[in-house]
Structures are given as C-alpha cells and as structure tokens.
mmCIF file of C-alpha atoms in Angstrom:
data_model
loop_
_atom_site.group_PDB
_atom_site.id
_atom_site.type_symbol
_atom_site.label_atom_id
_atom_site.label_comp_id
_atom_site.label_asym_id
_atom_site.label_seq_id
_atom_site.Cartn_x
_atom_site.Cartn_y
_atom_site.Cartn_z
ATOM 1 C CA MET W 180 143.477 113.776 122.823
ATOM 2 C CA ILE W 181 141.118 110.515 122.455
ATOM 3 C CA ASN W 182 137.511 111.338 123.192
ATOM 4 C CA LYS W 183 135.482 108.442 124.234
ATOM 5 C CA VAL W 184 132.437 108.098 122.337
ATOM 6 C CA GLU W 185 129.389 106.415 124.458
ATOM 7 C CA LEU W 186 126.840 104.723 122.761
ATOM 8 C CA LEU W 187 123.520 106.395 124.654
ATOM 9 C CA TYR W 188 120.373 105.148 122.923
ATOM 10 C CA GLU W 189 120.385 102.210 120.349
ATOM 11 C CA CYS W 190 117.244 103.917 118.580
ATOM 12 C CA LYS W 191 117.743 102.508 115.154
ATOM 13 C CA ASN W 192 116.689 106.208 113.672
ATOM 14 C CA PHE W 193 116.165 106.047 109.719
ATOM 15 C CA LEU W 194 117.757 109.622 109.560
ATOM 16 C CA GLY W 195 118.237 111.052 113.298
ATOM 17 C CA GLU W 196 118.366 114.666 112.886
ATOM 18 C CA GLY W 197 117.069 118.031 114.486
ATOM 19 C CA ILE W 198 118.576 117.592 118.130
ATOM 20 C CA THR W 199 117.982 120.448 120.690
ATOM 21 C CA TYR W 200 118.620 120.349 124.273
ATOM 22 C CA SER W 201 116.918 122.314 126.854
ATOM 23 C CA SER W 202 118.266 123.272 130.562
ATOM 24 C CA ILE W 203 114.741 123.800 132.062
ATOM 25 C CA LYS W 204 114.204 120.209 132.837
ATOM 26 C CA ASN W 205 117.469 118.640 131.496
ATOM 27 C CA ASP W 206 115.911 117.193 128.380
ATOM 28 C CA LEU W 207 117.150 116.235 124.996
ATOM 29 C CA TYR W 208 114.872 116.104 122.052
ATOM 30 C CA TRP W 209 115.478 114.930 118.182
ATOM 31 C CA LEU W 210 113.713 113.479 115.663
ATOM 32 C CA ASP W 211 113.557 110.470 113.008
ATOM 33 C CA ILE W 212 112.857 112.004 109.968
ATOM 34 C CA GLY W 213 110.354 110.118 107.669
ATOM 35 C CA ASN W 214 107.062 110.371 105.884
ATOM 36 C CA VAL W 215 105.482 109.953 109.560
ATOM 37 C CA SER W 216 108.395 111.333 111.707
ATOM 38 C CA LYS W 217 108.886 110.473 115.316
ATOM 39 C CA LEU W 218 110.125 112.980 118.048
ATOM 40 C CA PHE W 219 112.327 111.449 120.984
ATOM 41 C CA LYS W 220 112.479 113.127 124.385
ATOM 42 C CA LEU W 221 114.893 111.723 126.665
ATOM 43 C CA ASN W 222 115.302 113.351 130.426
ATOM 44 C CA LEU W 223 118.818 113.488 131.123
ATOM 45 C CA SER W 224 118.305 113.093 135.082
ATOM 46 C CA SER W 225 115.659 110.299 135.045
ATOM 47 C CA HIS W 226 117.021 108.588 131.827
ATOM 48 C CA LYS W 227 112.960 108.376 131.019
ATOM 49 C CA LYS W 228 112.464 108.026 127.081
ATOM 50 C CA GLU W 229 109.425 108.713 125.502
ATOM 51 C CA ILE W 230 108.630 108.586 121.424
ATOM 52 C CA PHE W 231 105.673 110.684 120.066
ATOM 53 C CA ASP W 232 104.498 109.986 116.259
ATOM 54 C CA LEU W 233 104.002 112.957 114.166
ATOM 55 C CA PRO W 234 101.716 113.390 111.030
ATOM 56 C CA GLU W 235 104.169 114.734 108.354
ATOM 57 C CA ILE W 236 107.741 114.992 107.457
ATOM 58 C CA VAL W 237 109.071 117.120 110.523
ATOM 59 C CA THR W 238 112.846 117.618 110.201
ATOM 60 C CA ALA W 239 113.825 120.756 113.006
ATOM 61 C CA THR W 240 113.214 121.552 116.634
ATOM 62 C CA SER W 241 113.512 124.668 118.675
ATOM 63 C CA VAL W 242 112.341 124.818 122.318
ATOM 64 C CA LYS W 243 109.434 127.074 122.937
ATOM 65 C CA SER W 244 108.793 126.346 126.658
ATOM 66 C CA ASP W 245 109.301 123.651 129.110
ATOM 67 C CA ASP W 246 106.263 121.720 127.584
ATOM 68 C CA GLU W 247 106.090 122.877 123.955
ATOM 69 C CA LEU W 248 108.662 122.842 121.092
ATOM 70 C CA ILE W 249 108.493 124.595 117.763
ATOM 71 C CA LEU W 250 108.800 122.243 114.847
ATOM 72 C CA ALA W 251 109.672 122.631 111.142
ATOM 73 C CA SER W 252 107.736 120.199 108.839
ATOM 74 C CA ASN W 253 107.219 119.740 105.143
ATOM 75 C CA ASN W 254 103.930 121.994 105.659
ATOM 76 C CA GLY W 255 105.545 125.141 107.620
ATOM 77 C CA LEU W 256 105.720 125.731 111.194
ATOM 78 C CA ASN W 257 104.151 123.690 113.843
ATOM 79 C CA LEU W 258 103.623 123.761 117.849
ATOM 80 C CA PHE W 259 103.915 120.461 119.584
ATOM 81 C CA ASN W 260 102.405 120.293 123.215
ATOM 82 C CA PHE W 261 103.973 117.596 125.406
ATOM 83 C CA SER W 262 101.006 117.655 127.844
ATOM 84 C CA ASN W 263 98.187 116.893 125.461
ATOM 85 C CA LYS W 264 100.430 115.687 122.758
ATOM 86 C CA LYS W 265 98.936 118.110 120.177
ATOM 87 C CA PHE W 266 100.708 118.742 116.897
ATOM 88 C CA GLU W 267 99.322 122.299 115.717
ATOM 89 C CA ARG W 268 100.283 124.094 112.578
ATOM 90 C CA VAL W 269 101.188 127.425 113.360
ATOM 91 C CA ILE W 270 102.331 128.981 109.835
ATOM 92 C CA ASN W 271 101.924 127.475 106.539
ATOM 93 C CA ILE W 272 104.829 127.749 104.155
ATOM 94 C CA GLU W 273 105.787 125.560 101.082
ATOM 95 C CA ASP W 274 102.433 123.577 102.006
ATOM 96 C CA GLN W 275 101.114 123.257 98.433
ATOM 97 C CA LEU W 276 104.243 122.121 97.118
ATOM 98 C CA LYS W 277 104.745 118.252 97.214
ATOM 99 C CA SER W 278 108.456 118.544 95.691
ATOM 100 C CA THR W 279 109.745 120.198 98.727
ATOM 101 C CA ARG W 280 110.103 119.455 102.435
ATOM 102 C CA SER W 281 111.650 121.341 105.147
ATOM 103 C CA ASN W 282 115.352 120.407 106.484
ATOM 104 C CA ASP W 283 117.429 121.502 109.114
ATOM 105 C CA GLY W 284 116.901 124.887 111.562
ATOM 106 C CA GLY W 285 116.866 126.764 114.413
ATOM 107 C CA SER W 286 116.438 130.172 116.340
ATOM 108 C CA ASP W 287 118.757 132.771 116.663
ATOM 109 C CA ALA W 288 119.137 134.932 119.950
ATOM 110 C CA TYR W 289 116.351 137.215 119.415
ATOM 111 C CA GLY W 290 113.876 134.360 118.922
ATOM 112 C CA ARG W 291 113.552 134.402 115.393
ATOM 113 C CA PHE W 292 112.966 130.853 113.598
ATOM 114 C CA TRP W 293 115.284 130.018 110.605
ATOM 115 C CA PHE W 294 114.999 126.920 108.860
ATOM 116 C CA GLY W 295 115.818 125.482 105.102
ATOM 117 C CA THR W 296 113.619 123.629 102.617
ATOM 118 C CA MET W 297 114.730 121.255 99.821
ATOM 119 C CA GLN W 298 113.616 118.916 97.213
ATOM 120 C CA ASN W 299 111.664 116.120 99.013
ATOM 121 C CA ASN W 300 113.800 112.978 98.479
ATOM 122 C CA PHE W 301 110.954 110.601 99.965
ATOM 123 C CA ASP W 302 108.642 108.737 97.813
ATOM 124 C CA SER W 303 105.259 107.810 99.208
ATOM 125 C CA HIS W 304 106.780 104.826 101.009
ATOM 126 C CA GLY W 305 109.499 106.470 102.508
ATOM 127 C CA ASN W 306 112.390 105.398 100.115
ATOM 128 C CA ASP W 307 115.293 107.796 99.095
ATOM 129 C CA ILE W 308 114.671 109.580 96.055
ATOM 130 C CA PRO W 309 117.960 111.128 94.205
ATOM 131 C CA ILE W 310 118.261 114.723 94.875
ATOM 132 C CA LYS W 311 118.646 116.420 91.396
ATOM 133 C CA GLU W 312 117.144 119.836 91.853
ATOM 134 C CA ASN W 313 118.415 122.939 93.611
ATOM 135 C CA ILE W 314 114.911 124.079 94.414
ATOM 136 C CA GLY W 315 115.464 124.856 98.237
ATOM 137 C CA LYS W 316 115.231 128.155 100.120
ATOM 138 C CA LEU W 317 116.521 129.576 103.538
ATOM 139 C CA TYR W 318 113.763 131.134 105.571
ATOM 140 C CA LYS W 319 113.680 133.456 108.525
ATOM 141 C CA ILE W 320 110.483 133.919 110.565
ATOM 142 C CA ASP W 321 110.519 137.058 112.848
ATOM 143 C CA ILE W 322 108.641 136.640 116.119
ATOM 144 C CA ASN W 323 105.504 138.184 114.756
ATOM 145 C CA LYS W 324 105.479 135.124 112.040
ATOM 146 C CA LYS W 325 106.684 137.449 109.047
ATOM 147 C CA ILE W 326 108.049 135.379 106.556
ATOM 148 C CA SER W 327 111.597 136.306 104.756
ATOM 149 C CA VAL W 328 113.212 134.361 101.834
ATOM 150 C CA VAL W 329 116.810 134.786 102.484
ATOM 151 C CA GLU W 330 118.600 132.583 99.832
ATOM 152 C CA GLU W 331 117.099 130.328 96.994
ATOM 153 C CA SER W 332 118.366 127.697 94.639
ATOM 154 C CA LEU W 333 119.556 125.445 97.711
ATOM 155 C CA GLY W 334 120.119 121.835 97.474
ATOM 156 C CA ILE W 335 120.270 120.671 101.222
ATOM 157 C CA PRO W 336 120.518 123.565 103.881
ATOM 158 C CA ASN W 337 122.214 122.507 107.008
ATOM 159 C CA THR W 338 124.087 124.197 110.003
ATOM 160 C CA PHE W 339 121.968 126.858 111.485
ATOM 161 C CA VAL W 340 124.397 127.993 114.092
ATOM 162 C CA TRP W 341 125.521 131.703 115.350
ATOM 163 C CA SER W 342 128.623 132.859 116.905
ATOM 164 C CA PRO W 343 128.702 133.427 120.989
ATOM 165 C CA ASP W 344 128.620 137.353 120.183
ATOM 166 C CA ASN W 345 125.976 136.920 117.655
ATOM 167 C CA THR W 346 127.729 138.563 114.997
ATOM 168 C CA LYS W 347 128.050 135.943 112.701
ATOM 169 C CA PHE W 348 125.871 132.883 111.155
ATOM 170 C CA TYR W 349 127.370 129.612 109.975
ATOM 171 C CA PHE W 350 125.237 127.978 107.058
ATOM 172 C CA THR W 351 125.688 125.365 104.647
ATOM 173 C CA ASP W 352 124.455 123.795 101.493
ATOM 174 C CA THR W 353 125.358 120.073 102.026
ATOM 175 C CA LEU W 354 125.502 119.591 98.242
ATOM 176 C CA ASN W 355 128.354 121.978 97.738
ATOM 177 C CA GLY W 356 130.698 120.718 100.499
ATOM 178 C CA THR W 357 131.448 124.040 102.083
ATOM 179 C CA ILE W 358 130.644 125.835 105.183
ATOM 180 C CA LEU W 359 129.732 129.422 104.725
ATOM 181 C CA ASN W 360 129.656 132.566 107.243
ATOM 182 C CA TYR W 361 127.776 135.732 107.239
ATOM 183 C CA ASN W 362 127.819 138.638 109.113
ATOM 184 C CA PHE W 363 124.988 138.895 111.177
ATOM 185 C CA ASN W 364 123.010 141.813 112.946
ATOM 186 C CA LEU W 365 120.933 140.649 115.747
ATOM 187 C CA GLU W 366 118.836 143.564 115.988
ATOM 188 C CA ASN W 367 117.006 143.200 112.713
ATOM 189 C CA GLY W 368 118.234 139.660 111.381
ATOM 190 C CA ASP W 369 119.661 140.585 108.515
ATOM 191 C CA LEU W 370 122.643 138.779 106.742
ATOM 192 C CA SER W 371 125.434 140.355 104.773
ATOM 193 C CA ASN W 372 129.146 139.764 103.264
ATOM 194 C CA LYS W 373 128.828 135.833 102.557
ATOM 195 C CA LYS W 374 131.809 134.171 102.638
ATOM 196 C CA LYS W 375 133.521 130.703 102.578
ATOM 197 C CA PHE W 376 134.120 129.462 106.206
ATOM 198 C CA ALA W 377 135.544 125.992 106.056
ATOM 199 C CA SER W 378 135.989 122.803 104.110
ATOM 200 C CA PHE W 379 137.062 118.889 105.065
ATOM 201 C CA ASP W 380 137.761 116.023 102.888
ATOM 202 C CA ARG W 381 135.864 113.415 104.421
ATOM 203 C CA GLY W 382 132.085 113.066 103.853
ATOM 204 C CA PHE W 383 129.642 116.253 103.448
ATOM 205 C CA PRO W 384 128.779 118.873 106.271
ATOM 206 C CA ASP W 385 125.345 118.128 107.760
ATOM 207 C CA GLY W 386 124.415 119.839 111.242
ATOM 208 C CA SER W 387 126.521 121.858 113.521
ATOM 209 C CA THR W 388 126.725 123.376 117.031
ATOM 210 C CA ILE W 389 129.163 125.927 118.742
ATOM 211 C CA ASP W 390 131.122 125.850 121.951
ATOM 212 C CA VAL W 391 132.144 128.991 124.288
ATOM 213 C CA ASP W 392 135.210 129.464 122.412
ATOM 214 C CA GLY W 393 133.520 130.329 119.045
ATOM 215 C CA CYS W 394 134.408 126.997 117.592
ATOM 216 C CA LEU W 395 132.099 125.120 115.229
ATOM 217 C CA TRP W 396 131.402 121.425 115.837
ATOM 218 C CA ASN W 397 130.289 120.143 112.139
ATOM 219 C CA CYS W 398 128.932 116.549 111.844
ATOM 220 C CA ARG W 399 130.276 114.702 108.544
ATOM 221 C CA TYR W 400 127.399 112.556 106.761
ATOM 222 C CA GLY W 401 129.359 109.769 105.344
ATOM 223 C CA GLY W 402 132.378 110.981 106.859
ATOM 224 C CA SER W 403 132.242 108.827 110.259
ATOM 225 C CA CYS W 404 133.474 111.832 112.232
ATOM 226 C CA ILE W 405 133.012 115.149 113.855
ATOM 227 C CA VAL W 406 135.234 118.201 113.229
ATOM 228 C CA ARG W 407 135.718 121.031 115.355
ATOM 229 C CA PHE W 408 136.964 124.267 113.348
ATOM 230 C CA ASP W 409 138.412 127.240 115.240
ATOM 231 C CA PRO W 410 136.994 130.319 114.559
ATOM 232 C CA THR W 411 138.868 131.057 111.465
ATOM 233 C CA GLY W 412 137.941 128.030 109.992
ATOM 234 C CA LYS W 413 141.120 125.776 110.424
ATOM 235 C CA VAL W 414 140.548 122.311 111.613
ATOM 236 C CA ASP W 415 141.270 121.770 115.295
ATOM 237 C CA GLN W 416 140.386 118.322 116.049
ATOM 238 C CA VAL W 417 138.609 115.294 114.446
ATOM 239 C CA ILE W 418 136.463 112.978 116.552
ATOM 240 C CA GLU W 419 136.272 109.666 114.932
ATOM 241 C CA MET W 420 132.661 107.943 115.104
ATOM 242 C CA PRO W 421 131.833 104.255 114.860
ATOM 243 C CA VAL W 422 129.030 104.826 112.303
ATOM 244 C CA GLN W 423 129.207 106.466 108.776
ATOM 245 C CA ASN W 424 126.461 109.009 108.540
ATOM 246 C CA ILE W 425 126.753 111.444 111.457
ATOM 247 C CA THR W 426 123.918 113.805 110.944
ATOM 248 C CA ASN W 427 123.477 116.575 113.976
ATOM 249 C CA CYS W 428 124.834 117.612 117.362
ATOM 250 C CA VAL W 429 124.309 119.722 120.347
ATOM 251 C CA PHE W 430 125.709 120.420 123.507
ATOM 252 C CA GLY W 431 123.702 119.480 126.613
ATOM 253 C CA GLY W 432 124.083 118.483 130.246
ATOM 254 C CA LYS W 433 124.314 120.302 133.245
ATOM 255 C CA ASP W 434 127.571 121.889 132.763
ATOM 256 C CA LEU W 435 127.134 121.885 128.628
ATOM 257 C CA LYS W 436 130.269 119.716 128.241
ATOM 258 C CA THR W 437 128.357 116.564 126.787
ATOM 259 C CA LEU W 438 127.872 116.632 122.940
ATOM 260 C CA PHE W 439 125.000 114.285 121.819
ATOM 261 C CA VAL W 440 125.146 113.316 118.173
ATOM 262 C CA THR W 441 122.574 111.880 116.065
ATOM 263 C CA THR W 442 123.063 109.532 113.317
ATOM 264 C CA ALA W 443 121.194 107.609 110.046
ATOM 265 C CA SER W 444 120.791 104.456 108.714
ATOM 266 C CA ASN W 445 123.402 103.055 106.102
ATOM 267 C CA LYS W 446 122.537 101.282 103.010
ATOM 268 C CA GLY W 447 126.256 100.971 101.649
ATOM 269 C CA GLU W 448 129.093 98.542 102.354
ATOM 270 C CA ASN W 449 129.962 100.200 105.779
ATOM 271 C CA GLN W 450 126.901 99.678 107.581
ATOM 272 C CA ASN W 451 126.600 98.181 111.129
ATOM 273 C CA ASP W 452 124.388 97.659 113.784
ATOM 274 C CA LEU W 453 124.791 101.007 115.711
ATOM 275 C CA ASP W 454 123.710 102.949 112.453
ATOM 276 C CA GLY W 455 120.977 105.238 113.675
ATOM 277 C CA SER W 456 122.036 105.468 117.284
ATOM 278 C CA LEU W 457 122.301 108.452 119.498
ATOM 279 C CA PHE W 458 126.078 108.727 121.053
ATOM 280 C CA ALA W 459 127.396 110.966 123.824
ATOM 281 C CA ILE W 460 130.767 112.477 123.926
ATOM 282 C CA ASN W 461 132.277 114.162 127.180
ATOM 283 C CA LEU W 462 134.428 116.834 126.159
ATOM 284 C CA LYS W 463 136.536 119.535 128.213
ATOM 285 C CA TYR W 464 134.980 122.004 126.203
ATOM 286 C CA GLN W 465 131.645 123.846 126.993
ATOM 287 C CA GLY W 466 128.836 124.328 124.491
ATOM 288 C CA LEU W 467 126.455 127.042 123.948
ATOM 289 C CA GLU W 468 122.643 125.892 124.719
ATOM 290 C CA ASP W 469 120.587 126.691 121.690
ATOM 291 C CA ASN W 470 118.560 129.511 121.358
ATOM 292 C CA LYS W 471 114.930 129.435 122.471
ATOM 293 C CA SER W 472 111.979 130.384 120.155
ATOM 294 C CA LYS W 473 110.140 133.697 121.071
ATOM 295 C CA LEU W 474 107.660 133.401 118.021
ATOM 296 C CA VAL W 475 104.472 135.127 119.280
ATOM 297 C CA LEU W 476 101.640 132.442 118.855
ATOM 298 C CA SER W 477 98.419 134.435 119.605
#
C-alpha cells in the first residue's frame, strides 16, 4: 500500500517539533524550536494559521483547555493562553542550568506531564552545537506539581507515548537508537521492567504517536521515513517521506485518521526546499488523541 504524503504547510521550520492535536476546536499545534521558539496553530476546519513568538527554548506541548497549552521549555513548565497571548511560568525546572534544555514530552491519561531534558545544543546565535554529554533527565510532574526524576544520564529523550490500555510507556534516547518500553502503572505513574522494544536501520528514533491497534508510529530523524511498529516491536510498514529529518507526528482530524508530521531543516547534501515543512498523510488506521494536561495551576 502506497500512502500519499501531502504538503500541508511550507512553514520552513528550523526544528519543527512538539506537535499535538485537540478535537475541542479541531486545532493542530506545533513548535519551531530555537533560542526564541515559535508556536504554530492551525485550525483544520477554517485553515486559519497563527504564529506566536515565545521568549525561550520551548520544545513540547500538551493541551490544557480549548484556549491553553502546557509548554515545556529550558526553564521548566509554562502555560500559554491564546486569548491574551500570555506566556507564564508554572514550575521552574533546571532553570539555573545553562548547559541543558528541554526536549520531547507529553501527558499521560491521568493528566501528569512527562518530559525530558538534554544538553543544550544551541549557541547564543541559535547555531547547532555537537551533543557530547549525556546530562539529560526524564521528569514526571504530578498534577499537584510534585516533580520526580525517573531517568538520568540521557542524551536526547524522545517518544512519550502510552499504549491504548495504559499499561505500557514507550520512550527512547535518540542517541542510543533503540525504542524502549516500560510497564506503566496509571494509578501512581510508576514505571518498571524496562525493555528494548524496537530498532530500525534508517536514521535515528525521534518523536512518535500510537494508534488504536497499539502500533507505534516512529519518526526517523535523518532516515526520510516513518515506521509503524506492531505491539511486539516488529516493523509493520514504512512510509517514505520527501525530506530527510522527520521529527514528530500526531493523529488528528475529526476521524483521527490523518497523520500530521513535523520536519526539520537540513544542512547536508540531501537538503531540499521542503525541509522544515508540515505534512499530512491520510491513513486507513485510526489514531489515539493525545492526553490532555490536568496540572492543577492554582
């Protein structure tokens, strides 16, 4: 089966990431990561596009309400309100560490927010710095704002995905090239029994999403493709993409059968005009909508 990959928005992102979907108003949200990041909002009904400047390195999103997002940044967790365009710090995390920044993240079905940190790979001008230190951490933020460190010594934490029955958590350190799974206890948010789930020989594992069949869709940075792994970790299918650096994906649309995909720029020999664009792929599979944040802000 050949899946048609549609160019949805030639947004020229430097590092498109953090994509999520909300069925409340049929909105798609994603980020362009940099020292001054940008938040993109696309209404899939009206096709209205909005771009918001953010004051720091913002890397992950979670829907809080029809008008609010939780955003992970290099200084912690933040609330963004679309009505007043206000960016407000909720919790300070690693805000005194100039050597680290946030990366991927997401909410579990209970409403806790999980995200990872990594070596900051941007210099003061926004240029890439080689990642030489595994100094990242995996954080869990309970809805009462309690902060827990779940993993340490990480390179690039990515893929924050839960199985449809909420018994498995999928995660990867991109630098290791392997997707992991853990047993997940939804009631208390504990992880256990870490195991190798899947690997693939093209590019590196980046962001992921999951469908109703429990299959994981993984973006391959540097690999020009998206891989669907079945629940046992076996490759089910590979979708070829027209650009090299595939960063993150989410199911969206009224029937949750469209896969929306962010990408990044490319300075290598395979660069082309579509690098950094947003793509859409209509599929026969139905996805699961991302969990919403239930972080208590008062």
